[in-house]
């Protein structure tokens, strides 16, 4: 019994007792007799006693009724929440023009009941900023950025990637109306859908409905087999972009959407577009009504970072390097050796480090490591290169081997280097994965590539001349030569392979040549890819290219006739944790 009930009962019993004693004359209370009628204490005490007995019962009944009311409200709320979910996700081609706004359907008095559910599904720009998805300091910076974007990109193209399944696909009706208004304002949208290699899911009516609805809106719909997309692109679009990127509609004076922006951060926007263009090269147009699993095909497409014919490309590189050994050593040796020292520093090669130098070429990096008293093995796929390396550095061990299939057990080496070898592989990602496999925990893998041609000017000189005079010739397709010239791609590739703490460093290098004539000759006879392109030209065309290279190269000529050309390189390093 509670203290309150006990006090109530005792007060009631006391009043009854006093009243009875007063009534029978055993107790005379004059003061009470003057104020209260006889029997008042008796009746009051009886009332208090009855209350003490019955209040718990009444309280229990009231509590049960309140619980029942709460449960009814909760059940109604769940039903309402479910209805909201169904309305928010039920978008098809037949509803696009007629499906009204959720807010417009709701009685304002009820908004407070399910506003949290709406906000969980439809984030406002303020909420997105609070989630730190955008890298701007304040809301005003955010607005200013988008004002500039609207002025510069009115009616611009917007790119998007999606999985066409209800679980992943953003299906608020306002998204559909935004897309429709944007297209009506002159903008164009290309949307790439990741399609699973699963006929039961891919060919379902649900997926066809989503894609058909996009086509009706005027969207260019492309498809790509998600299992054929390289890991770094899958990770970017299915994980990283979901956490980091968003998009916002910019409305013009007539309330039409005239611009769509991927994110509020200019650098990230550029990266998104770059990655999207890589993915777009792999995608195929959607053909409404046809079987999706047949459209994407079993083989799918390949990334620009992977050769479309790796066997032919390997043979092309192999043949090229077999004949380029001497000229490469004379024309490129001094330059690439400068990068080798920085590469070994970055991966921590010191005395007793067990190092594998992959794509060792003439052996420059391996020799420098040996001078540091490291336990080093150099490896190259070209027998002529291995022979040259062994003749130059007889105290170092070299052997033939494939970077994309290293002939070693896992966790064999303390460090792995690849000095400009990444540029000549049909599947660089496979080589990075192989390096991860044979590297010990805590070890580092590092590679170097040339900076973009606008910075590594020697490549700009030769490529512009080829672009101006070169004929269209057929050479085996290889990965983009300057793919890893972008630091972000180096980080993504290393991370995708499992490496932690990726670092990218710009090496400031200068290419010293004895004579201007050596510039064209270095590319023609001292490289595989560029040399193969030049050798495939007919003689008159090749002469025109050489003349243009000489004309452009004069600006880098010194007073003594030698040439000094800026040729910076990218150094990327990852650690196996």
Coordinates of C-alpha atoms in Angstrom, one line a residue:
X1 CA 0.0 0.0 0.0
X2 CA 1.3 3.5 -0.9
X3 CA 2.0 6.1 1.8
X4 CA -0.8 8.3 0.4
X5 CA -3.4 5.4 0.6
X6 CA -2.2 4.5 4.1
X7 CA -2.6 8.1 5.4
X8 CA -6.0 8.3 3.7
X9 CA -7.1 5.0 5.4
X10 CA -5.8 6.0 8.8
X11 CA -7.5 9.4 8.6
X12 CA -10.7 7.7 7.7
X13 CA -10.5 5.2 10.5
X14 CA -9.6 7.9 13.0
X15 CA -12.6 10.0 11.9
X16 CA -14.9 7.0 12.2
X17 CA -13.6 6.2 15.7
X18 CA -13.9 9.7 17.0
X19 CA -17.4 10.0 15.5
X20 CA -18.6 6.8 17.1
X21 CA -17.2 7.7 20.5
X22 CA -18.8 11.1 20.3
X23 CA -22.1 9.6 19.2
X24 CA -22.3 7.1 22.2
X25 CA -21.2 9.8 24.7
X26 CA -17.9 8.2 25.5
X27 CA -16.0 11.1 24.1
X28 CA -17.2 14.7 24.3
X29 CA -15.6 17.1 21.8
X30 CA -17.3 20.5 22.4
X31 CA -15.2 22.3 19.8
X32 CA -16.3 19.9 17.1
X33 CA -19.9 20.0 18.3
X34 CA -20.0 23.7 17.9
X35 CA -18.7 23.6 14.3
X36 CA -20.0 20.3 12.8
X37 CA -23.3 18.5 12.9
X38 CA -23.3 15.2 14.8
X39 CA -22.4 12.2 12.5
X40 CA -20.2 14.5 10.3
X41 CA -17.0 12.9 11.5
X42 CA -18.5 9.4 11.2
X43 CA -19.7 10.0 7.6
X44 CA -16.5 11.7 6.6
X45 CA -14.4 8.9 8.0
X46 CA -16.5 6.3 6.2
X47 CA -16.0 8.2 2.9
X48 CA -12.2 8.4 3.4
X49 CA -12.1 4.7 4.2
X50 CA -14.1 3.8 1.1
X51 CA -11.8 6.0 -1.0
X52 CA -8.7 4.4 0.4
X53 CA -10.1 1.0 -0.6
X54 CA -11.4 1.9 -4.1
X55 CA -8.9 4.4 -5.4
X56 CA -6.4 1.6 -6.4
X57 CA -9.1 -0.1 -8.4
X58 CA -10.2 3.1 -10.1
X59 CA -6.5 4.0 -10.8
X60 CA -5.8 0.6 -12.3
X61 CA -8.8 0.9 -14.6
X62 CA -7.8 4.4 -15.7
X63 CA -4.3 3.2 -16.4
X64 CA -5.6 0.3 -18.5
X65 CA -7.7 2.7 -20.5
X66 CA -4.8 5.0 -21.1
X67 CA -2.6 2.1 -22.2
X68 CA -5.3 1.0 -24.6
X69 CA -5.6 4.5 -26.0
X70 CA -1.9 4.8 -26.4
X71 CA -1.8 1.5 -28.3
X72 CA -4.6 2.6 -30.5
X73 CA -2.7 5.7 -31.4
X74 CA 0.5 3.8 -31.9
X75 CA -1.2 1.3 -34.3
X76 CA -2.8 4.2 -36.2
X77 CA 0.5 5.9 -36.4
X78 CA 2.1 2.7 -37.8
X79 CA -0.6 2.4 -40.4
X80 CA -0.1 6.0 -41.3
X81 CA 3.6 5.6 -41.6
X82 CA 3.1 2.5 -43.8
X83 CA 0.8 4.5 -46.1
X84 CA 3.3 7.3 -46.4
X85 CA 6.0 4.7 -47.3
X86 CA 3.7 3.2 -50.0
X87 CA 2.9 6.6 -51.4
X88 CA 6.6 7.7 -51.4
X89 CA 7.8 4.6 -53.3
X90 CA 4.9 4.0 -55.6
X91 CA 6.0 5.7 -58.8
X92 CA 5.4 4.2 -62.2
X93 CA 5.0 5.5 -65.7
X94 CA 1.3 5.9 -65.2
X95 CA 1.7 8.0 -62.1
X96 CA 4.4 10.5 -63.2
X97 CA 2.0 13.1 -64.5
X98 CA -0.7 12.7 -61.9
X99 CA 1.0 11.7 -58.7
X100 CA 0.6 14.7 -56.4
X101 CA 2.9 15.9 -53.7
X102 CA 2.7 14.1 -50.4
X103 CA 2.6 17.3 -48.5
X104 CA -0.4 18.5 -50.5
X105 CA -2.3 15.4 -49.5
X106 CA -1.8 15.9 -45.8
X107 CA -3.9 17.8 -43.3
X108 CA -1.5 20.3 -41.7
X109 CA -2.8 19.2 -38.3
X110 CA -1.4 15.8 -39.0
X111 CA 2.0 16.9 -40.3
X112 CA 3.6 16.8 -36.8
X113 CA 2.7 13.1 -36.5
X114 CA 4.8 11.9 -39.4
X115 CA 7.1 14.8 -40.2
X116 CA 10.1 12.7 -38.9
X117 CA 9.3 10.0 -41.4
X118 CA 9.2 12.5 -44.3
X119 CA 12.4 14.1 -43.2
X120 CA 14.1 10.8 -43.0
X121 CA 13.2 10.1 -46.7
X122 CA 13.5 13.6 -48.1
X123 CA 16.5 15.5 -46.7
X124 CA 16.7 19.2 -47.1
X125 CA 19.9 21.0 -48.2
X126 CA 20.4 22.1 -44.5
X127 CA 20.2 18.5 -43.4
X128 CA 22.6 17.4 -46.0
X129 CA 25.1 20.1 -45.0
X130 CA 24.7 19.0 -41.4
X131 CA 25.6 15.5 -42.4
X132 CA 28.9 16.9 -43.8
X133 CA 28.3 15.5 -47.2
X134 CA 29.3 18.8 -48.7
X135 CA 32.6 20.5 -48.0
X136 CA 31.6 24.1 -47.7
X137 CA 31.9 26.1 -44.5
X138 CA 28.4 27.6 -44.4
X139 CA 25.0 27.8 -46.0
X140 CA 25.8 31.2 -47.7
X141 CA 28.8 29.7 -49.4
X142 CA 26.6 26.8 -50.5
X143 CA 24.0 29.2 -52.0
X144 CA 26.6 31.3 -53.7
X145 CA 28.2 28.3 -55.3
X146 CA 24.8 27.2 -56.7
X147 CA 24.0 30.7 -57.9
X148 CA 27.2 30.6 -59.9
X149 CA 26.4 27.1 -61.1
X150 CA 23.0 28.3 -62.3
X151 CA 24.4 31.2 -64.2
X152 CA 27.1 29.1 -65.8
X153 CA 25.3 25.9 -66.5
X154 CA 21.7 26.8 -67.3
X155 CA 20.2 23.8 -69.2
X156 CA 23.3 21.8 -68.6
X157 CA 23.6 18.0 -68.7
X158 CA 23.3 16.1 -65.5
X159 CA 24.7 12.7 -65.0
X160 CA 23.4 10.1 -62.5
X161 CA 24.0 6.4 -61.6
X162 CA 21.5 4.2 -59.9
X163 CA 20.4 0.6 -59.2
X164 CA 16.9 0.2 -60.6
X165 CA 15.5 -1.5 -57.5
X166 CA 13.1 -0.1 -55.0
X167 CA 15.5 -0.7 -52.1
X168 CA 18.1 1.6 -53.7
X169 CA 16.3 3.9 -56.1
X170 CA 15.3 7.4 -55.0
X171 CA 11.6 7.5 -55.8
X172 CA 10.1 10.6 -54.3
X173 CA 7.7 12.1 -56.8
X174 CA 9.3 15.5 -56.5
X175 CA 12.5 13.9 -58.1
X176 CA 10.4 12.8 -61.1
X177 CA 8.9 16.3 -61.4
X178 CA 12.3 17.9 -61.1
X179 CA 13.7 15.7 -63.9
X180 CA 10.7 16.4 -66.1
X181 CA 11.0 20.2 -65.5
X182 CA 14.7 20.1 -66.1
X183 CA 14.3 18.3 -69.5
X184 CA 11.5 20.7 -70.4
X185 CA 13.9 23.7 -69.7
X186 CA 16.3 22.3 -72.3
X187 CA 18.6 20.2 -70.0
X188 CA 19.6 16.6 -70.7
X189 CA 20.1 13.8 -68.3
X190 CA 22.1 10.6 -68.8
X191 CA 21.4 8.0 -66.3
X192 CA 23.4 4.8 -66.0
X193 CA 21.8 1.9 -64.3
X194 CA 23.9 -0.9 -62.7
X195 CA 22.2 -4.1 -63.8
X196 CA 22.8 -7.3 -61.8
X197 CA 23.8 -10.5 -63.7
X198 CA 20.6 -12.1 -62.4
X199 CA 17.8 -12.8 -64.9
X200 CA 15.1 -13.2 -62.3
X201 CA 15.8 -9.7 -60.9
X202 CA 17.0 -8.0 -64.0
X203 CA 14.1 -9.0 -66.2
X204 CA 11.5 -8.3 -63.6
X205 CA 8.5 -6.1 -64.3
X206 CA 9.6 -3.8 -61.5
X207 CA 13.0 -3.0 -63.1
X208 CA 11.4 -2.6 -66.5
X209 CA 8.9 -0.2 -64.9
X210 CA 11.6 2.0 -63.4
X211 CA 13.6 2.2 -66.6
X212 CA 10.5 2.8 -68.7
X213 CA 9.5 5.6 -66.4
X214 CA 12.9 7.3 -66.9
X215 CA 12.6 7.0 -70.7
X216 CA 9.1 8.6 -70.5
X217 CA 10.7 11.5 -68.6
X218 CA 13.2 12.1 -71.5
X219 CA 16.2 10.6 -69.7
X220 CA 18.9 8.9 -71.7
X221 CA 19.1 5.5 -70.1
X222 CA 22.2 3.4 -70.3
X223 CA 22.9 0.0 -68.7
X224 CA 26.1 -1.6 -67.4
X225 CA 26.7 -5.1 -65.9
X226 CA 27.6 -4.3 -62.3
X227 CA 29.8 -7.4 -62.1
X228 CA 31.9 -6.2 -65.1
X229 CA 32.6 -2.8 -63.6
X230 CA 36.1 -2.6 -62.0
X231 CA 36.1 -2.5 -58.2
X232 CA 37.3 1.1 -57.9
X233 CA 34.3 2.3 -60.0
X234 CA 31.8 0.1 -58.1
X235 CA 33.1 1.4 -54.8
X236 CA 33.0 5.0 -56.0
X237 CA 29.4 4.9 -57.3
X238 CA 27.8 2.4 -54.9
X239 CA 29.6 3.5 -51.7
X240 CA 31.6 6.7 -51.8
X241 CA 29.2 8.7 -53.9
X242 CA 26.3 7.7 -51.7
X243 CA 28.1 9.1 -48.7
X244 CA 29.6 12.2 -50.2
X245 CA 27.6 13.3 -53.2
X246 CA 24.2 14.8 -53.6
X247 CA 22.3 16.9 -56.2
X248 CA 20.2 20.0 -56.1
X249 CA 17.8 21.6 -58.5
X250 CA 18.3 25.2 -59.4
X251 CA 15.0 26.9 -60.5
X252 CA 14.7 29.7 -63.0
X253 CA 12.3 32.7 -62.9
X254 CA 9.4 30.6 -64.3
X255 CA 10.1 28.0 -61.6
X256 CA 11.4 25.5 -64.1
X257 CA 14.5 23.6 -63.1
X258 CA 17.2 25.0 -65.3
X259 CA 20.3 23.4 -63.8
X260 CA 21.2 20.4 -61.7
X261 CA 24.4 20.1 -59.7
X262 CA 26.0 16.9 -58.5
X263 CA 27.5 18.4 -55.4
X264 CA 28.3 21.6 -53.7
X265 CA 32.1 21.1 -54.0
X266 CA 33.7 22.0 -57.3
X267 CA 36.6 19.6 -57.0
X268 CA 34.4 16.7 -56.1
X269 CA 32.0 17.6 -59.0
X270 CA 34.8 17.4 -61.5
X271 CA 35.8 14.0 -60.1
X272 CA 32.3 12.7 -60.3
X273 CA 32.0 13.8 -64.0
X274 CA 35.4 12.2 -64.7
X275 CA 34.4 8.9 -63.1
X276 CA 31.1 9.0 -64.8
X277 CA 32.7 9.4 -68.3
X278 CA 34.8 6.3 -67.6
X279 CA 31.6 4.3 -66.7
X280 CA 29.8 5.7 -69.7
X281 CA 32.3 4.1 -72.1
X282 CA 31.4 0.7 -70.7
X283 CA 27.6 1.2 -70.8
X284 CA 25.1 0.2 -73.6
X285 CA 21.9 2.0 -74.5
X286 CA 18.7 0.7 -73.0
X287 CA 16.3 -0.8 -75.5
X288 CA 12.7 -0.6 -74.1
X289 CA 10.9 -3.9 -74.2
X290 CA 13.9 -6.1 -74.7
X291 CA 15.4 -8.6 -72.3
X292 CA 17.8 -6.7 -70.1
X293 CA 20.0 -9.7 -69.3
X294 CA 20.6 -10.1 -73.0
X295 CA 21.3 -6.4 -73.5
X296 CA 24.1 -6.3 -70.9
X297 CA 25.6 -9.6 -72.2
X298 CA 27.6 -12.1 -70.3
X299 CA 30.9 -10.5 -71.2
X300 CA 29.9 -6.9 -70.5
X301 CA 32.3 -4.1 -71.2
X302 CA 35.7 -3.1 -69.9
X303 CA 37.1 -0.1 -68.1
X304 CA 39.3 2.4 -69.9
X305 CA 41.8 1.3 -67.3
X306 CA 41.9 -2.2 -68.8
X307 CA 42.9 -3.3 -72.3
X308 CA 40.1 -4.5 -74.5
X309 CA 42.4 -7.2 -75.9
X310 CA 45.0 -7.9 -73.2
X311 CA 46.7 -10.7 -75.1
X312 CA 47.2 -8.5 -78.2
X313 CA 48.3 -5.5 -76.1
X314 CA 50.8 -7.6 -74.2
X315 CA 52.3 -8.9 -77.4
X316 CA 52.5 -5.4 -78.7
X317 CA 54.3 -4.1 -75.6
X318 CA 56.6 -7.2 -75.5
X319 CA 57.7 -6.7 -79.1
X320 CA 58.2 -3.0 -78.7
X321 CA 60.4 -3.4 -75.6
X322 CA 62.4 -6.2 -77.1
X323 CA 63.6 -3.7 -79.8
X324 CA 63.8 -0.6 -77.6
X325 CA 66.2 -1.6 -74.9
X326 CA 69.3 0.3 -76.1
X327 CA 67.6 3.5 -77.1
X328 CA 65.5 3.5 -73.9
X329 CA 68.7 3.2 -71.8
X330 CA 70.4 6.1 -73.7
X331 CA 67.5 8.5 -74.0
X332 CA 65.4 7.8 -70.9
X333 CA 67.8 6.2 -68.4
X334 CA 69.0 9.4 -66.7
X335 CA 65.5 10.7 -66.3
X336 CA 63.9 7.6 -64.9
X337 CA 66.8 7.0 -62.5
X338 CA 66.0 10.3 -60.8
X339 CA 62.5 9.0 -60.0
X340 CA 63.8 5.6 -58.8
X341 CA 65.6 7.1 -55.8
X342 CA 62.5 9.0 -54.6
X343 CA 60.4 5.8 -55.1
X344 CA 62.7 3.7 -52.9
X345 CA 62.7 6.4 -50.2
X346 CA 58.9 6.5 -50.2
X347 CA 58.5 2.7 -49.7
X348 CA 61.2 2.7 -47.0
X349 CA 64.0 0.7 -48.7
X350 CA 67.0 0.5 -46.4
X351 CA 69.6 -2.1 -45.4
X352 CA 68.2 -5.7 -45.3
X353 CA 64.8 -4.7 -46.9
X354 CA 63.6 -7.6 -49.0
X355 CA 62.5 -5.7 -52.2
X356 CA 60.9 -6.9 -55.4
X357 CA 61.4 -4.4 -58.2
X358 CA 58.6 -5.2 -60.7
X359 CA 58.9 -4.2 -64.4
X360 CA 62.5 -3.5 -63.6
X361 CA 63.5 -2.5 -67.2
X362 CA 67.3 -1.9 -67.3
X363 CA 67.4 -2.3 -63.5
X364 CA 67.9 1.2 -62.3
X365 CA 65.8 1.0 -59.2
X366 CA 67.0 -2.5 -58.3
X367 CA 70.6 -1.3 -58.5
X368 CA 70.0 1.7 -56.3
X369 CA 68.3 -0.6 -53.7
X370 CA 71.3 -2.9 -53.9
X371 CA 73.6 0.0 -53.2
X372 CA 71.6 0.5 -50.0
X373 CA 72.4 -3.1 -49.1
X374 CA 68.8 -4.2 -49.6
X375 CA 68.0 -7.8 -50.4
X376 CA 66.6 -7.1 -53.9
X377 CA 65.2 -9.0 -56.9
X378 CA 64.5 -7.3 -60.2
X379 CA 61.9 -8.7 -62.6
X380 CA 60.8 -7.9 -66.1
X381 CA 58.7 -9.6 -68.8
X382 CA 61.2 -8.7 -71.6
X383 CA 64.2 -11.1 -71.9
X384 CA 66.1 -8.4 -73.6
X385 CA 65.5 -6.0 -70.7
X386 CA 66.5 -8.6 -68.2
X387 CA 69.7 -9.3 -70.1
X388 CA 70.5 -5.5 -70.3
X389 CA 69.9 -5.1 -66.6
X390 CA 72.1 -8.0 -65.7
X391 CA 74.9 -6.7 -67.9
X392 CA 74.7 -3.2 -66.3
X393 CA 74.4 -4.5 -62.7
X394 CA 75.9 -8.0 -62.4
X395 CA 75.8 -7.8 -58.6
X396 CA 72.0 -7.7 -58.7
X397 CA 69.7 -10.7 -59.4
X398 CA 67.2 -10.3 -62.2
X399 CA 64.6 -12.7 -63.7
X400 CA 61.8 -12.8 -66.2
X401 CA 58.3 -12.5 -64.8
X402 CA 54.8 -11.1 -65.3
X403 CA 53.6 -8.2 -63.1
X404 CA 50.0 -9.4 -63.4
X405 CA 50.9 -12.9 -62.2
X406 CA 53.8 -12.7 -59.8
X407 CA 55.4 -16.1 -59.3
X408 CA 55.8 -15.8 -55.5
X409 CA 53.9 -16.9 -52.4
X410 CA 51.8 -14.4 -50.4
X411 CA 53.5 -12.1 -47.9
X412 CA 57.0 -12.7 -49.3
X413 CA 58.5 -9.2 -49.6
X414 CA 59.0 -6.2 -47.3
X415 CA 58.5 -3.7 -50.2
X416 CA 57.6 -3.6 -53.9
X417 CA 58.5 -1.0 -56.4
X418 CA 57.4 -0.4 -60.0
X419 CA 59.2 2.5 -61.7
X420 CA 57.1 3.6 -64.8
X421 CA 56.0 0.0 -65.4
X422 CA 52.3 0.6 -64.7
X423 CA 52.0 2.5 -68.1
X424 CA 52.7 -0.7 -70.0
X425 CA 50.3 -3.2 -68.4
X426 CA 47.1 -4.5 -70.0
X427 CA 45.5 -4.8 -66.5
X428 CA 47.2 -2.5 -64.0
X429 CA 44.6 -3.3 -61.3
X430 CA 45.6 -6.9 -61.4
X431 CA 49.3 -5.9 -61.0
X432 CA 48.3 -3.8 -57.9
X433 CA 46.4 -6.7 -56.5
X434 CA 49.3 -9.1 -57.1
X435 CA 51.6 -6.6 -55.3
X436 CA 49.3 -6.6 -52.3
X437 CA 49.2 -10.4 -52.2
X438 CA 53.0 -11.0 -52.1
X439 CA 53.7 -8.0 -49.8
X440 CA 54.1 -8.6 -46.0
X441 CA 51.9 -6.9 -43.5
X442 CA 53.2 -3.4 -42.9
X443 CA 55.0 -3.4 -46.2
X444 CA 54.7 -0.7 -48.8
X445 CA 54.0 -0.8 -52.6
X446 CA 54.9 2.2 -54.7
X447 CA 54.8 3.1 -58.4
X448 CA 55.6 6.0 -60.7
X449 CA 53.9 7.3 -63.8
X450 CA 54.2 10.4 -65.8
X451 CA 52.3 13.5 -65.0
X452 CA 49.6 14.7 -67.5
X453 CA 51.0 15.8 -70.9
X454 CA 50.3 19.5 -70.1
X455 CA 52.8 19.1 -67.3
X456 CA 55.1 16.4 -68.7
X457 CA 55.7 18.6 -71.7
X458 CA 57.7 16.0 -73.7
X459 CA 54.5 14.0 -74.2
X460 CA 52.5 17.1 -75.1
X461 CA 55.0 18.0 -77.9
X462 CA 54.9 14.5 -79.5
X463 CA 51.1 14.0 -79.0
X464 CA 50.2 17.4 -80.5
X465 CA 52.3 16.7 -83.5
X466 CA 50.7 13.3 -84.0
X467 CA 47.2 14.8 -83.5
X468 CA 48.0 17.5 -86.2
X469 CA 49.6 15.3 -88.9
X470 CA 49.1 11.6 -87.9
X471 CA 47.0 9.2 -89.9
X472 CA 44.5 6.9 -88.2
X473 CA 46.4 3.7 -87.6
X474 CA 45.3 0.5 -85.8
X475 CA 47.4 -0.5 -82.8
X476 CA 46.2 -2.9 -80.0
X477 CA 44.0 -1.1 -77.5
X478 CA 45.6 -0.4 -74.2
X479 CA 44.6 1.4 -71.0
X480 CA 44.6 5.2 -70.9
X481 CA 48.3 6.0 -70.8
X482 CA 47.7 9.0 -68.4
X483 CA 45.0 7.3 -66.3
X484 CA 47.1 7.3 -63.2
X485 CA 48.4 10.8 -63.9
X486 CA 45.4 11.8 -61.8
X487 CA 46.2 11.5 -58.1
X488 CA 42.6 10.6 -57.2
X489 CA 42.8 7.5 -59.4
X490 CA 46.0 6.4 -57.8
X491 CA 44.4 6.6 -54.4
X492 CA 41.2 4.8 -55.5
X493 CA 43.2 2.0 -57.2
X494 CA 45.4 1.4 -54.1
X495 CA 42.4 1.5 -51.8
X496 CA 40.4 -0.8 -53.9
X497 CA 43.3 -3.3 -53.8
X498 CA 43.3 -3.2 -50.0
X499 CA 46.1 -0.8 -49.3
X500 CA 45.7 1.8 -46.6
X501 CA 47.0 5.3 -46.2
X502 CA 47.6 6.0 -49.9
X503 CA 49.9 8.9 -50.6
X504 CA 50.6 10.7 -53.9
X505 CA 53.6 12.8 -54.5
X506 CA 54.6 15.0 -57.5
X507 CA 58.2 14.6 -58.5
X508 CA 59.7 17.6 -60.2
X509 CA 61.9 16.1 -63.0
X510 CA 63.6 17.6 -66.0
X511 CA 64.5 15.6 -69.1
X512 CA 68.0 16.4 -70.3
X513 CA 68.8 15.5 -73.9
X514 CA 72.1 16.2 -75.7
X515 CA 70.5 17.3 -78.9
X516 CA 67.2 18.4 -80.2
X517 CA 67.2 15.5 -82.7
X518 CA 67.2 13.1 -79.8
X519 CA 63.6 14.1 -78.8
X520 CA 61.7 12.6 -81.7
X521 CA 64.2 9.6 -81.8
X522 CA 63.6 8.9 -78.1
X523 CA 59.9 8.3 -78.7
X524 CA 60.3 6.6 -82.0
X525 CA 63.0 4.1 -81.0
X526 CA 62.9 4.2 -77.2
X527 CA 59.3 3.5 -76.3
X528 CA 56.8 0.8 -77.0
X529 CA 53.3 2.4 -77.1
X530 CA 54.2 5.8 -78.6
X531 CA 56.9 4.3 -80.7
X532 CA 54.5 1.8 -82.1
X533 CA 52.1 4.6 -83.0
X534 CA 54.8 6.5 -84.8
X535 CA 56.2 3.4 -86.6
X536 CA 52.8 2.6 -87.9
X537 CA 52.7 5.9 -89.8
X538 CA 53.9 6.0 -93.4
X539 CA 57.3 7.7 -94.1
X540 CA 55.9 11.1 -95.3
X541 CA 53.6 11.4 -92.3
X542 CA 56.3 10.5 -89.9
X543 CA 58.6 13.1 -91.4
X544 CA 55.9 15.8 -90.9
X545 CA 55.5 14.7 -87.3
X546 CA 59.2 14.9 -86.7
X547 CA 59.5 18.3 -88.3
X548 CA 56.7 19.6 -86.0
X549 CA 58.4 18.1 -82.9
X550 CA 61.6 19.9 -83.8
X551 CA 59.8 23.2 -84.3
X552 CA 58.0 22.9 -81.0
X553 CA 61.0 21.6 -79.2
X554 CA 63.2 24.6 -80.0
X555 CA 61.7 26.5 -77.1
X556 CA 63.4 24.0 -74.7
X557 CA 66.8 24.2 -76.4
X558 CA 69.7 25.5 -74.4
X559 CA 72.6 27.7 -75.8
X560 CA 74.9 24.7 -76.2
X561 CA 72.3 22.8 -78.3
X562 CA 71.1 20.5 -75.5
X563 CA 67.5 20.3 -74.5
X564 CA 65.8 20.6 -71.0
X565 CA 62.2 19.6 -70.9
X566 CA 59.9 19.6 -67.8
X567 CA 58.8 16.0 -67.2
X568 CA 57.3 15.7 -63.7
X569 CA 56.1 12.4 -62.5
X570 CA 53.5 11.0 -60.1
X571 CA 54.6 8.8 -57.2
X572 CA 51.9 6.8 -55.5
X573 CA 52.4 4.7 -52.3
X574 CA 50.2 2.4 -50.3
X575 CA 50.7 0.4 -47.1
X576 CA 49.5 -3.1 -46.5
X577 CA 47.9 -3.0 -43.0

